[in-house]
Amino acid sequence: MQLLMHIMSDHYVKVKVQLEQLKSTGEVEEAETAEEEQVATETLPPPHSPVPVSLEVRRDTTKALGTTRTRSKSRTKFSSYDKSPNAKPDASATSRLYNAPSLQIKGTGKILQEKAEANGNVVGDQPQKDTKSARSKEDANTLVKKRRAVTVDSSKAKTSLEALKLSIRQLKWKEFPIGRRAACDIYWHGVSFHDNENISSGQVNKFPGMVEMLRKINLSRAVRTMQELFPEEYNYYPRSWILPEEYQAFATQIRLAKDSSDSSSSSPRATYIVKPDSGSQGDGIYLIRDPAELRSMAAGGSGSGSGSMRQVVVQEYIQRPLLIDKLKFDVRLYVLVRSLEPLEIYVAKEGLSRFCTEPYQEPSAKNLHRVYMHLTNYSLNVQSGNFVHSDSRNTGSKRTFSSVLARLAAKGADVKRVWSDIIALVIKTVIALSPELKVYYQAEIPPGKPGPTCFQILGFDILLMKNLKPVLLEVNSNPSMRIEHEQEVSPGVFEYVPSLVDEEVKVGVIRDTLRLMDPLKKQHTLGAEQEQDILVEAGCVEKAGPEEVALPSLCLKQVFPKYTKQFNYLRMVDRITAIFLRFLGVKGTMRMGPTAFRTFIRNCKLSNTSFTMASVDILYIDIMRRWAGALPDSKEAGMPLQAFVEAFFYLAGRRFKSLPLREQVLSLVEQCEAALEGQGQEDRPRPLRISHAQTNSPAAARRGHDFRLHQTLRPSAKGNTEH
């Protein structure tokens, strides 16, 4: 034992001598600092996972440190913290450090030591100002080092690439233009959700099914369903017919309209606009006044009539639009759907006004073919010799919407009411689209399956009538985000020239969409202003410098759930969709089979002696036979959501014959919800399961079938005014 003690003593003396030699050269501190940095690096999460950037202030109450090694590490931290070239070792400062408060960064194991304070005054030899400056600089350095850049995969961005690059640069995020083997935080696709098939996390700027839902026919069907339930609220969408399936109804309407115009010379003859189902940029659009003028849409076909046509939508043409400088124009307004569940909608405060290039005249047999007079599509009018490229906000063939509103306001128009009506139009349209989008989303990313979350920027094309009422022309799933235009710089030589009007509007929309979708934003405990103050005080950024300019306020305004009280009563089809999804059964499917339909009838207690299960089967067959012709390209068998809604309306009419359609449907929805929740028919008040935003729906707390409560929640201009 004595021999062992002697050996340990000799070893202790040798180690002590080595430590003293190393300390004189600073090698101990350097070695321990490197060791600490290695440990901190090992505790950091991988680059692709979100890193919390919040700072947590922790009071260190330790009075003494137990071992020599721990004290050595503390001295190392102190020396690494004080990077000033004039700093000198101070034993008293080291002792004060043990009792000082510490600033710890979560997830790194690193601690920023501060000077101890008493009654708001710094205790120590340095002046308070110098100490505060040093602490601010250290906080700033820690903040910069700690916050990793958000990663964006732009490899599929296509035409929106330039605006996206500018936005990423302004946000100081990290772009991966050719993709990345590791996961990115955000994937920016140019066309659809399926541009990149191998995404299992992060966020994608497209919803599954949005391209399909915003085709002319599906949009018309979705709005038409809402028009059946709420005709007054959805009168902003022109009357439409889907051809060829509704050809006879359309031909009858034209004949009646023609007879009416012949008997009354004061009313102009009706004109109709034909739009191909999947067309874009004005391709294939034309005006007609008679069914005989319908063009054949079949490849290689000839003649007219319903038998040889591809699917198109025919709409009533708005003959008395608002004119500026004698020109017809429309408004391209950008709308962000941030989430479907719960529903969250933002509207851009600025849009683009796109003008025709020929003075407008009411349609006649002589001018129906003049597209530069009747169609406002940019891709068409840019080919006109009269198109004016301008960098000014209020001149040219493309201007900002705010410049148009300023001209209207100068003439005494109520532009706040115009904004109110436009916001109401946007909310109602997204409410009409959301049920089918939820079915697509669940089919693509079933509950429990790993997958990305989604958001999307939509382009609403809106026409203002002469009385300033907005009319919805269409909604684009892939609105153009180009910030340059093609210009002929010399005869036969074209090049892309930056468009300041496009850049002002579109870059702001993309940049602020990214800001709203920032995956690290919720992890910051420091506010943006507090963060900026730290960085500015430390000299890392300048508040108004030419290169480091603070980001402007968001150009996107939240309109839902902000205006939930005014519009939530419209979400009746959402509740039907929740029932539909409940009985789909198989993950990844979008159609309800006959067995699932029978289960729905049985569980909701809708069958009786007058409506047997045999009648249920007949109803299913009849509806599917009708929808088979309406969806000729469908490969999946079964009942789609729109067919289920039709069956639901039929069942509601059978069960509540004495009520109007809207009350019939609402009563059946409540009956089904009560049956599925295991409640009796008399226990009517209950929360809904569709979304958190719907729990305030007036229908959720309504007893009996009194529908008058809904009338008090109709949208008003005052409730939706843009201030």
XYZ file of C-alpha atoms in Angstrom:
723
model
C 0.000 0.000 0.000
C 2.840 2.423 0.917
C 4.525 1.610 -2.376
C 1.310 2.370 -4.252
C 0.907 5.681 -2.399
C 4.503 6.599 -3.226
C 3.976 5.858 -6.941
C 0.766 7.951 -7.017
C 2.533 10.822 -5.235
C 5.382 10.812 -7.756
C 2.831 10.718 -10.597
C 0.926 13.640 -9.028
C 4.109 15.724 -8.815
C 4.949 15.005 -12.459
C 1.460 15.910 -13.639
C 1.520 19.108 -11.566
C 4.818 20.165 -13.111
C 3.475 19.442 -16.611
C 0.326 21.442 -15.904
C 2.328 24.417 -14.670
C 4.452 24.313 -17.822
C 1.414 24.060 -20.079
C -0.362 26.855 -18.233
C 2.564 29.173 -18.745
C 2.249 28.650 -22.501
C -1.581 28.722 -22.570
C -1.794 25.170 -23.909
C -4.157 24.000 -21.169
C -6.712 26.631 -21.961
C -6.412 26.026 -25.694
C -6.758 22.272 -25.275
C -9.764 22.569 -22.987
C -11.380 25.172 -25.261
C -11.004 22.812 -28.210
C -12.467 20.008 -26.124
C -15.462 22.141 -25.137
C -16.071 23.182 -28.743
C -15.947 19.540 -29.816
C -18.488 18.568 -27.142
C -20.731 21.481 -28.102
C -20.503 20.512 -31.772
C -21.422 16.920 -30.989
C -24.522 18.068 -29.103
C -25.782 20.138 -32.035
C -28.575 18.566 -34.070
C -27.918 17.618 -37.717
C -28.015 20.482 -40.261
C -31.414 19.546 -41.655
C -33.275 19.529 -38.334
C -34.697 22.719 -36.796
C -32.396 24.307 -34.232
C -33.959 26.321 -31.424
C -32.461 29.763 -31.311
C -34.030 31.011 -28.127
C -31.819 32.318 -25.370
C -32.489 31.298 -21.803
C -31.241 33.350 -18.873
C -30.163 31.111 -16.020
C -29.027 32.284 -12.600
C -26.002 30.275 -11.454
C -26.147 30.000 -7.678
C -23.040 27.827 -7.361
C -20.748 29.316 -4.737
C -17.780 27.075 -5.194
C -16.511 24.584 -7.723
C -15.568 21.130 -6.556
C -12.518 20.132 -8.561
C -9.456 21.704 -10.115
C -10.588 20.608 -13.597
C -13.955 22.346 -13.239
C -12.280 25.573 -12.154
C -9.920 25.322 -15.077
C -12.865 25.001 -17.477
C -14.529 28.023 -15.933
C -11.379 30.056 -16.451
C -11.300 28.842 -20.005
C -14.861 30.024 -20.584
C -14.075 33.364 -19.082
C -11.015 33.890 -21.252
C -12.864 32.758 -24.373
C -15.725 35.082 -23.540
C -13.500 38.160 -23.184
C -12.048 38.548 -26.656
C -10.874 42.123 -26.111
C -7.166 42.593 -26.973
C -6.781 44.798 -23.881
C -8.217 42.224 -21.508
C -5.908 41.057 -18.689
C -6.295 38.095 -16.341
C -7.874 39.221 -13.085
C -8.225 36.900 -10.142
C -10.972 39.000 -8.600
C -12.836 38.988 -11.872
C -12.509 35.220 -11.992
C -13.919 34.884 -8.510
C -16.777 37.212 -9.371
C -17.507 35.073 -12.390
C -18.501 32.120 -10.231
C -21.369 34.117 -8.728
C -22.398 35.943 -11.926
C -25.579 35.211 -13.861
C -25.118 33.155 -16.998
C -26.799 33.224 -20.407
C -27.218 29.706 -21.771
C -28.025 28.826 -25.396
C -30.318 25.832 -25.580
C -28.997 22.827 -27.414
C -25.299 23.834 -27.463
C -24.101 23.476 -23.904
C -22.413 26.911 -24.176
C -22.889 29.595 -21.533
C -22.335 33.314 -21.858
C -21.167 34.681 -18.497
C -22.281 38.157 -17.500
C -21.049 40.606 -14.895
C -22.905 40.389 -11.594
C -25.346 43.226 -11.008
C -26.656 44.764 -7.835
C -29.616 47.148 -7.845
C -29.177 47.662 -11.578
C -25.498 48.708 -11.323
C -22.605 46.637 -12.586
C -20.287 45.461 -9.872
C -16.682 45.535 -11.020
C -13.831 47.677 -12.156
C -15.086 48.346 -15.730
C -17.559 51.154 -16.411
C -21.177 50.129 -16.906
C -21.225 51.325 -20.519
C -18.254 49.186 -21.530
C -19.698 46.128 -19.823
C -23.070 46.571 -21.523
C -21.411 47.009 -24.902
C -19.299 43.893 -24.458
C -22.332 41.870 -23.348
C -24.394 43.095 -26.306
C -21.638 42.174 -28.732
C -21.383 38.725 -27.197
C -25.174 38.295 -27.362
C -25.112 39.325 -31.005
C -22.250 36.968 -31.842
C -24.045 34.141 -30.095
C -27.305 34.959 -31.898
C -25.608 35.005 -35.293
C -23.723 31.787 -34.624
C -26.698 30.023 -33.084
C -29.368 30.714 -35.713
C -28.873 28.444 -38.647
C -30.200 29.577 -42.005
C -33.496 28.179 -43.247
C -32.834 25.933 -46.239
C -34.869 26.213 -49.449
C -34.787 23.747 -52.351
C -35.325 25.837 -55.499
C -34.444 23.160 -58.057
C -38.086 22.888 -59.244
C -39.038 26.569 -59.021
C -39.187 27.096 -62.825
C -40.525 30.555 -63.787
C -40.670 31.841 -60.196
C -36.946 31.217 -59.688
C -35.707 34.815 -60.008
C -38.272 36.224 -57.586
C -37.558 33.347 -55.204
C -33.797 34.002 -55.339
C -34.309 37.671 -54.492
C -36.591 36.737 -51.602
C -34.127 34.212 -50.165
C -31.326 36.774 -50.461
C -33.359 39.389 -48.598
C -34.143 36.908 -45.825
C -30.496 35.707 -45.677
C -31.630 32.099 -45.977
C -29.742 29.338 -47.769
C -30.753 28.261 -51.276
C -30.058 24.885 -52.849
C -30.544 25.484 -56.593
C -29.781 21.889 -57.624
C -31.402 20.190 -54.676
C -29.888 18.619 -51.621
C -29.325 15.070 -50.461
C -30.377 15.955 -46.918
C -33.866 17.292 -46.229
C -34.594 20.994 -46.719
C -36.950 23.112 -44.662
C -38.931 24.376 -47.670
C -39.392 22.982 -51.181
C -40.484 25.471 -53.826
C -42.228 23.764 -56.749
C -43.151 25.409 -59.999
C -46.223 23.409 -61.036
C -47.629 20.872 -58.601
C -47.121 19.031 -55.338
C -45.704 16.079 -57.280
C -42.811 17.989 -58.887
C -40.603 16.149 -56.407
C -41.857 12.723 -55.355
C -39.340 12.023 -52.579
C -40.308 14.471 -49.850
C -41.090 13.093 -46.411
C -40.687 16.217 -44.272
C -40.460 19.992 -44.451
C -42.915 22.225 -46.277
C -44.005 22.304 -49.917
C -45.488 25.360 -51.616
C -48.205 23.298 -53.354
C -51.244 21.392 -52.101
C -52.079 17.974 -53.523
C -55.015 18.329 -55.894
C -54.887 22.116 -56.253
C -54.122 21.930 -59.984
C -57.102 19.622 -60.517
C -59.467 21.642 -58.329
C -58.750 24.927 -60.106
C -59.523 23.667 -63.567
C -62.489 25.541 -64.962
C -64.979 22.681 -64.558
C -64.100 21.686 -60.995
C -64.066 25.308 -59.855
C -67.480 25.839 -61.439
C -68.877 22.709 -59.781
C -67.545 23.684 -56.368
C -68.997 27.193 -56.595
C -72.273 25.864 -58.031
C -72.732 23.628 -54.972
C -72.362 26.674 -52.757
C -74.738 28.646 -54.980
C -77.409 26.015 -54.333
C -77.041 26.497 -50.581
C -76.205 30.221 -50.472
C -77.334 31.832 -53.751
C -77.036 35.417 -52.491
C -73.551 34.969 -51.034
C -72.143 33.338 -54.186
C -73.652 35.602 -56.841
C -70.175 36.991 -57.685
C -69.470 34.049 -60.004
C -70.997 34.230 -63.519
C -73.638 31.693 -64.455
C -71.877 28.705 -66.021
C -72.589 25.546 -68.016
C -70.351 22.510 -68.378
C -70.316 21.174 -71.910
C -71.015 18.707 -73.413
C -72.988 17.241 -70.471
C -75.139 20.388 -70.088
C -75.344 21.279 -73.766
C -79.145 20.994 -73.967
C -79.646 23.222 -70.924
C -77.268 25.790 -72.383
C -78.974 25.753 -75.794
C -82.332 26.278 -74.103
C -80.946 29.215 -72.111
C -79.597 30.891 -75.257
C -82.927 30.484 -77.009
C -84.825 32.038 -74.090
C -82.323 34.901 -73.811
C -82.579 35.574 -77.542
C -86.380 35.714 -77.393
C -86.169 38.095 -74.433
C -83.752 40.459 -76.192
C -85.875 40.472 -79.359
C -88.953 41.530 -77.388
C -87.063 44.265 -75.514
C -84.881 46.540 -77.578
C -83.382 48.160 -74.441
C -81.649 44.998 -73.197
C -78.489 43.967 -75.075
C -78.267 40.510 -76.519
C -76.527 38.040 -74.213
C -72.956 37.056 -75.021
C -71.103 34.034 -73.669
C -67.428 33.259 -73.203
C -66.095 29.737 -73.835
C -63.138 28.499 -71.751
C -61.352 25.148 -72.224
C -61.272 23.139 -69.009
C -57.488 22.933 -68.689
C -56.567 26.006 -70.737
C -54.305 28.783 -69.480
C -52.971 32.189 -70.540
C -56.099 32.837 -72.622
C -55.453 29.893 -74.927
C -58.623 28.675 -76.662
C -60.945 31.330 -75.170
C -63.519 32.909 -77.488
C -66.936 34.621 -77.451
C -70.218 33.305 -78.907
C -73.885 34.256 -79.092
C -75.342 31.044 -80.481
C -74.676 27.325 -79.854
C -73.915 26.910 -83.559
C -70.799 29.058 -83.001
C -69.252 26.516 -80.645
C -66.019 25.225 -82.067
C -65.112 21.583 -82.133
C -62.690 20.823 -79.315
C -61.900 17.260 -80.406
C -58.514 16.530 -81.918
C -58.955 16.218 -85.638
C -62.717 16.773 -85.321
C -64.864 19.138 -87.320
C -68.237 20.783 -87.013
C -70.080 21.758 -83.883
C -72.457 20.199 -81.460
C -72.184 18.310 -78.216
C -71.014 15.007 -79.635
C -67.582 16.136 -80.844
C -66.583 18.505 -78.039
C -64.047 18.223 -75.300
C -65.117 19.530 -71.931
C -65.403 23.309 -71.731
C -67.054 25.842 -69.464
C -69.376 28.452 -70.957
C -70.071 31.553 -68.861
C -72.154 34.660 -69.188
C -69.942 37.489 -70.454
C -69.821 40.638 -68.299
C -70.801 43.279 -70.834
C -70.526 46.387 -68.661
C -67.133 46.311 -66.916
C -65.442 49.250 -65.221
C -63.216 51.109 -67.691
C -60.109 53.206 -67.101
C -58.770 55.231 -70.013
C -61.554 53.555 -72.035
C -59.848 50.191 -71.519
C -61.166 47.043 -69.899
C -58.928 45.561 -67.183
C -58.864 42.885 -64.522
C -57.045 42.514 -61.201
C -54.572 39.740 -60.426
C -54.636 39.388 -56.666
C -52.340 37.000 -54.817
C -53.797 34.869 -52.036
C -51.850 32.634 -49.659
C -53.598 29.544 -48.300
C -51.313 28.838 -45.381
C -53.256 25.894 -43.985
C -56.380 23.859 -44.653
C -56.838 22.511 -41.135
C -57.389 24.943 -39.566
C -58.213 27.126 -42.542
C -55.871 30.114 -42.757
C -56.001 32.647 -45.614
C -53.910 35.738 -46.376
C -54.572 38.340 -49.084
C -51.827 40.487 -50.614
C -52.328 44.194 -50.005
C -51.072 44.939 -53.499
C -52.004 43.386 -56.836
C -51.591 43.911 -60.567
C -54.100 45.584 -62.887
C -53.803 44.141 -66.399
C -55.268 46.205 -69.214
C -56.577 45.370 -72.652
C -54.788 47.074 -75.515
C -57.805 48.209 -77.555
C -60.606 50.581 -76.415
C -63.603 48.613 -75.159
C -66.897 48.316 -77.021
C -69.872 46.234 -75.990
C -69.786 42.898 -77.837
C -71.430 42.725 -81.235
C -71.320 40.380 -84.183
C -68.573 42.555 -85.680
C -66.151 42.620 -82.736
C -66.518 39.249 -80.965
C -63.215 38.116 -82.491
C -61.179 41.089 -81.234
C -59.412 39.493 -78.288
C -57.330 42.587 -77.457
C -60.591 44.372 -76.671
C -62.414 41.662 -74.668
C -59.746 39.488 -73.007
C -57.501 40.911 -70.304
C -54.952 38.074 -70.255
C -51.409 39.458 -70.148
C -50.042 36.649 -72.323
C -52.445 37.697 -75.100
C -52.157 41.469 -74.905
C -48.368 41.458 -74.673
C -48.403 40.333 -78.306
C -50.342 43.438 -79.324
C -48.505 46.331 -80.938
C -50.335 48.641 -78.514
C -48.955 46.987 -75.393
C -47.053 49.507 -73.241
C -44.253 48.264 -70.965
C -43.858 50.707 -68.135
C -41.945 50.849 -64.871
C -44.407 53.376 -63.507
C -47.003 52.226 -61.021
C -49.899 54.069 -62.665
C -49.245 53.938 -66.407
C -48.820 51.292 -69.048
C -50.619 48.044 -69.779
C -49.744 46.599 -66.371
C -50.130 48.744 -63.265
C -50.426 48.284 -59.534
C -53.922 47.797 -58.154
C -53.328 50.544 -55.585
C -52.814 53.079 -58.399
C -56.222 52.100 -59.839
C -57.871 52.447 -56.429
C -56.262 55.869 -56.018
C -57.871 57.026 -59.275
C -61.226 55.652 -58.163
C -60.921 57.322 -54.768
C -60.138 60.635 -56.469
C -63.490 60.330 -58.244
C -65.318 59.712 -54.978
C -65.558 55.908 -55.094
C -65.747 53.969 -51.823
C -62.518 51.970 -52.210
C -62.829 50.518 -48.700
C -66.067 48.905 -49.788
C -64.316 47.575 -52.905
C -61.637 45.946 -50.740
C -64.297 44.576 -48.419
C -66.164 42.920 -51.300
C -62.933 41.487 -52.741
C -61.902 39.988 -49.399
C -65.359 38.437 -49.001
C -65.080 36.978 -52.517
C -61.700 35.419 -51.715
C -62.830 33.865 -48.428
C -66.008 32.426 -49.942
C -64.110 30.923 -52.875
C -61.501 29.217 -50.694
C -64.294 27.893 -48.458
C -65.897 26.391 -51.581
C -62.594 24.757 -52.622
C -61.398 23.482 -49.240
C -63.644 20.378 -48.912
C -62.305 18.683 -52.037
C -58.743 19.774 -51.211
C -59.012 18.005 -47.847
C -59.899 14.773 -49.650
C -56.867 15.132 -51.931
C -54.637 15.930 -48.966
C -55.738 12.931 -46.915
C -55.347 10.638 -49.934
C -51.782 11.858 -50.494
C -50.715 12.162 -46.852
C -52.977 9.929 -44.717
C -53.040 10.585 -40.957
C -50.049 8.982 -39.301
C -48.001 8.831 -42.495
C -44.837 10.968 -42.591
C -45.022 13.733 -45.107
C -44.594 17.462 -45.639
C -47.002 20.193 -44.717
C -48.325 22.379 -47.520
C -49.087 25.990 -48.379
C -49.799 27.687 -51.694
C -50.000 31.068 -53.419
C -53.051 31.377 -55.688
C -53.773 33.974 -58.355
C -57.321 35.349 -58.263
C -58.440 37.058 -61.472
C -61.156 39.568 -60.589
C -63.137 41.904 -62.819
C -64.735 45.068 -61.468
C -68.141 45.875 -62.900
C -69.259 49.400 -63.638
C -70.959 49.541 -60.226
C -67.626 48.446 -58.615
C -68.901 44.991 -57.668
C -66.163 42.339 -58.096
C -66.717 39.298 -60.317
C -64.532 36.198 -60.134
C -63.182 35.199 -63.539
C -60.970 32.305 -62.469
C -58.403 31.144 -59.929
C -54.888 30.103 -60.989
C -52.972 27.412 -59.129
C -49.696 28.510 -60.753
C -49.860 32.283 -61.183
C -46.920 33.730 -63.088
C -44.186 34.996 -60.793
C -41.908 36.318 -63.535
C -40.317 39.655 -62.691
C -39.100 40.400 -66.209
C -40.714 40.831 -69.598
C -39.601 40.118 -73.126
C -38.807 43.272 -75.063
C -37.594 43.892 -78.615
C -34.381 45.877 -78.179
C -33.650 45.951 -81.920
C -35.444 44.608 -84.998
C -35.820 40.871 -84.512
C -33.749 40.847 -81.296
C -35.538 40.207 -77.989
C -34.244 40.076 -74.469
C -35.709 39.875 -70.979
C -35.877 43.249 -69.262
C -36.627 43.598 -65.518
C -40.128 44.827 -64.706
C -40.122 46.986 -61.590
C -43.904 46.724 -61.207
C -43.767 42.924 -61.240
C -40.773 42.871 -58.914
C -42.415 45.195 -56.413
C -45.521 43.021 -56.116
C -44.293 39.480 -56.666
C -41.046 39.516 -54.683
C -42.937 40.924 -51.707
C -45.543 38.155 -51.936
C -42.947 35.364 -52.107
C -40.685 36.885 -49.458
C -43.488 37.390 -46.972
C -44.934 33.961 -47.703
C -41.561 32.519 -46.718
C -41.539 34.681 -43.594
C -44.938 33.347 -42.577
C -43.831 29.759 -43.235
C -40.464 30.149 -41.453
C -40.059 26.781 -39.665
C -37.781 28.314 -37.011
C -39.993 31.298 -36.238
C -41.973 29.634 -33.453
C -38.763 28.596 -31.695
C -37.521 32.158 -31.225
C -38.215 33.503 -27.759
C -36.626 36.832 -28.517
C -38.881 39.196 -30.413
C -37.783 40.488 -33.788
C -37.319 44.029 -32.483
C -35.313 42.840 -29.486
C -33.145 40.701 -31.761
C -32.568 43.650 -34.089
C -31.629 45.901 -31.174
C -29.029 43.384 -29.983
C -27.498 43.117 -33.430
C -27.493 46.867 -33.983
C -26.022 47.643 -30.579
C -23.234 45.142 -31.152
C -22.390 46.695 -34.494
C -23.391 43.616 -36.508
C -26.015 45.423 -38.588
C -27.153 48.966 -39.189
C -30.770 49.980 -38.920
C -30.792 52.096 -42.030
C -27.618 51.126 -43.832
C -27.625 50.781 -47.619
C -26.750 47.083 -47.531
C -28.482 45.924 -44.356
C -32.041 47.211 -44.510
C -34.650 45.908 -42.097
C -37.447 43.954 -43.770
C -40.658 45.880 -44.378
C -43.913 44.992 -42.702
C -45.793 42.033 -44.149
C -47.592 42.722 -47.416
C -49.971 39.834 -46.679
C -53.052 40.448 -44.547
C -54.745 37.624 -42.672
C -58.448 37.477 -43.521
C -59.301 34.047 -42.127
C -59.726 33.042 -39.331
C -59.777 36.784 -38.628
C -63.289 37.057 -40.080
C -64.511 33.679 -38.854
C -67.685 35.055 -37.304
C -68.834 36.543 -40.597
C -68.153 33.506 -42.804
C -68.001 30.318 -40.747
C -71.682 29.563 -41.326
C -70.829 28.933 -44.996
C -68.718 25.878 -44.132
C -71.581 23.402 -44.331
C -69.982 21.298 -47.078
C -66.865 21.051 -44.885
C -68.976 19.233 -42.325
C -70.341 16.896 -45.003
C -66.751 16.237 -46.081
C -65.797 15.226 -42.545
C -68.544 12.578 -42.667
C -67.378 11.447 -46.114
C -63.756 11.056 -44.958
C -64.868 9.097 -41.931
C -66.349 6.337 -44.081
C -63.669 6.089 -46.779
C -61.944 3.461 -44.691
C -58.951 2.639 -46.888
C -56.039 5.060 -46.582
C -55.068 6.817 -49.777
C -58.435 6.484 -51.508
C -60.685 9.334 -52.645
C -63.799 7.345 -53.558
C -66.510 5.749 -51.446
C -67.557 2.253 -52.459
C -71.080 0.807 -52.137
C -70.269 -1.003 -48.875
C -68.960 2.177 -47.270
C -72.052 4.060 -48.472
C -74.316 1.457 -46.837
C -72.279 1.744 -43.633
C -72.749 5.516 -43.686
C -76.539 5.100 -44.016
C -76.647 2.531 -41.230
C -74.415 4.367 -38.740
C -76.192 7.683 -39.280
C -79.569 5.911 -38.864
C -80.967 7.150 -42.172
C -82.778 4.005 -43.287
C -86.368 3.173 -42.338
C -89.360 1.288 -43.670
C -89.838 3.749 -46.529
C -86.137 3.924 -47.368
C -84.703 0.427 -47.140
C -81.153 -0.696 -47.791
C -82.273 -1.868 -51.224
C -83.295 1.740 -51.921
C -79.862 2.818 -50.732
C -78.182 0.557 -53.295
C -80.425 1.907 -56.078
C -79.561 5.491 -55.087
C -75.853 4.692 -55.185
C -76.124 3.105 -58.650
C -78.187 5.968 -60.090
C -75.790 8.663 -58.865
C -72.718 6.758 -60.022
C -74.221 6.238 -63.488
C -74.739 9.986 -63.810
C -71.251 10.858 -62.562
C -69.548 8.304 -64.789
C -70.243 10.606 -67.740
C -69.204 13.709 -65.829
C -65.795 12.217 -64.949
C -64.778 10.338 -68.106
C -61.041 10.312 -67.341
C -61.340 8.947 -63.813
C -59.415 5.712 -63.172
C -60.600 5.121 -59.595
C -63.926 3.405 -58.973
C -66.421 4.611 -56.415
C -68.319 7.729 -55.393
C -66.311 11.000 -55.361
C -67.011 13.743 -52.855
C -69.136 15.804 -55.266
C -71.359 12.784 -55.952
C -71.616 12.109 -52.211
C -72.718 15.710 -51.671
C -75.428 15.218 -54.304
C -76.592 12.042 -52.524
C -76.531 13.910 -49.202
C -78.748 16.651 -50.639
C -81.172 14.004 -51.901
C -81.341 12.305 -48.489
C -81.871 15.670 -46.788
C -84.782 16.429 -49.149
C -86.427 13.096 -48.380
C -86.113 13.473 -44.631
C -87.007 17.160 -44.210
C -89.396 17.848 -47.068
C -91.067 20.916 -45.569
C -87.837 22.937 -45.194
C -85.813 24.917 -47.766
C -82.757 23.142 -49.150
C -80.253 24.933 -46.925
C -82.162 24.021 -43.772
C -82.718 20.488 -45.032
C -78.992 19.944 -45.461
C -78.086 21.582 -42.159
C -80.628 19.452 -40.293
C -79.278 16.247 -41.822
C -75.685 17.254 -41.032
C -76.578 17.759 -37.402
C -78.470 14.473 -37.267
C -75.492 12.575 -38.698
C -73.039 14.282 -36.351
C -75.232 13.462 -33.352
C -75.522 9.812 -34.393
C -71.788 9.480 -34.992
C -70.945 11.100 -31.685
C -73.234 8.723 -29.829
C -75.575 11.486 -28.693
C -79.325 11.483 -28.823
C -81.332 13.636 -31.176
C -82.292 15.922 -28.294
C -78.659 16.627 -27.261
C -78.032 19.103 -30.030
C -75.372 21.575 -28.668
C -71.901 20.104 -29.173
C -68.440 21.048 -30.501
C -67.625 20.155 -34.092
C -64.727 17.924 -35.019
C -63.837 19.396 -38.367
C -61.575 22.231 -37.264
C -60.888 24.487 -34.320
C -62.135 27.472 -36.287
C -65.555 25.873 -36.726
C -66.307 25.532 -33.040
C -67.811 29.020 -33.120
C -70.186 28.149 -35.958
C -73.743 29.278 -35.185
C -75.045 25.928 -36.397
C -73.041 24.117 -33.731
C -75.126 25.605 -30.923
C -78.463 25.851 -32.700
C -81.402 23.816 -31.413
C -84.210 22.609 -33.647
C -84.391 23.912 -37.198
C -84.595 27.657 -36.662
C -82.300 29.090 -39.332
C -82.731 32.754 -38.509
C -79.524 32.855 -36.455
C -77.478 32.359 -39.622
C -78.927 35.485 -41.150
C -77.325 37.640 -38.443
C -73.834 36.484 -39.414
C -73.824 37.533 -43.027
C -70.664 39.428 -43.997
C -70.847 43.182 -43.805
C -68.675 45.818 -45.395
C -67.824 47.199 -41.988
C -66.563 43.882 -40.702
C -64.279 43.320 -43.668
C -62.952 46.789 -44.401
C -59.263 47.063 -45.154
C -57.853 49.814 -42.935
